Amino acid sequence: MKERKEKLKRLLDSDRFRRIILIAGALGIALIFLSNFISFDKPEQTKSSASEYGDKTERELESFIERIEGAGETEVMLTVENGGESVYLQNGTTKTKEIAPKIRGVLIVCEGGDDPVVAARISDAVTKALDISTAKVCIVKLSN
């Protein structure tokens, strides 16, 4: 036990050991400092989040509206107001949540678009699904 203490004391007293510890500490501080300037995030995708959100929502709406009795073949066009918003922690690097883009309007073209009952069903489904007013929804008949 005494031998170990003496070896440890000699090691701690040596100038070489002190230099190694000093260099390792300086390198650690330098790496921490540099990490603030280097981004390790994924590369940005070429398609904007608003466009992705719009495309995905359009496909989902088409799928659901076609299932409504009398709607028939359906095409949906969605317009969004902004690109959405990402909320980050105070450090600016950690994303906590993403807010979806705001919907400006929905155009629905379907075979049953001229039937008032079908149009009412579709309008009700879309306004509730997207939490928008009926003024933002337009339903028309699909031409042959």
PDB file of C-alpha atoms in Angstrom, residues 61 76-82 101-108 122-124 126-128 130-139:
ATOM      1  CA  LEU A  61     -57.596  14.916 -47.343  1.00  0.00           C
ATOM      2  CA  VAL A  76     -57.392  18.740 -53.233  1.00  0.00           C
ATOM      3  CA  MET A  77     -55.296  21.882 -53.384  1.00  0.00           C
ATOM      4  CA  LEU A  78     -54.110  23.402 -50.122  1.00  0.00           C
ATOM      5  CA  THR A  79     -52.514  26.816 -49.673  1.00  0.00           C
ATOM      6  CA  VAL A  80     -50.462  27.669 -46.612  1.00  0.00           C
ATOM      7  CA  GLU A  81     -49.578  31.097 -45.245  1.00  0.00           C
ATOM      8  CA  ASN A  82     -46.092  30.547 -43.882  1.00  0.00           C
ATOM      9  CA  PRO A 101     -47.885  26.203 -41.174  1.00  0.00           C
ATOM     10  CA  LYS A 102     -51.140  28.189 -41.114  1.00  0.00           C
ATOM     11  CA  ILE A 103     -53.690  27.113 -43.722  1.00  0.00           C
ATOM     12  CA  ARG A 104     -55.016  29.908 -45.960  1.00  0.00           C
ATOM     13  CA  GLY A 105     -57.484  27.901 -48.021  1.00  0.00           C
ATOM     14  CA  VAL A 106     -58.577  24.555 -49.386  1.00  0.00           C
ATOM     15  CA  LEU A 107     -59.921  23.869 -52.873  1.00  0.00           C
ATOM     16  CA  ILE A 108     -61.700  20.556 -53.283  1.00  0.00           C
ATOM     17  CA  ILE A 122     -67.126  17.478 -47.127  1.00  0.00           C
ATOM     18  CA  SER A 123     -67.037  21.052 -45.821  1.00  0.00           C
ATOM     19  CA  ASP A 124     -67.888  19.894 -42.309  1.00  0.00           C
ATOM     20  CA  VAL A 126     -62.496  19.477 -43.742  1.00  0.00           C
ATOM     21  CA  THR A 127     -63.226  22.406 -41.399  1.00  0.00           C
ATOM     22  CA  LYS A 128     -63.135  20.135 -38.376  1.00  0.00           C
ATOM     23  CA  LEU A 130     -58.020  21.317 -40.210  1.00  0.00           C
ATOM     24  CA  ASP A 131     -59.641  23.602 -37.614  1.00  0.00           C
ATOM     25  CA  ILE A 132     -60.442  26.301 -40.166  1.00  0.00           C
ATOM     26  CA  SER A 133     -63.565  28.298 -41.014  1.00  0.00           C
ATOM     27  CA  THR A 134     -65.942  27.336 -43.823  1.00  0.00           C
ATOM     28  CA  ALA A 135     -64.961  30.571 -45.608  1.00  0.00           C
ATOM     29  CA  LYS A 136     -61.574  28.988 -46.326  1.00  0.00           C
ATOM     30  CA  VAL A 137     -63.064  25.933 -48.067  1.00  0.00           C
ATOM     31  CA  CYS A 138     -64.250  25.855 -51.682  1.00  0.00           C
ATOM     32  CA  ILE A 139     -65.940  22.729 -53.090  1.00  0.00           C
TER      33      ILE A 139
END
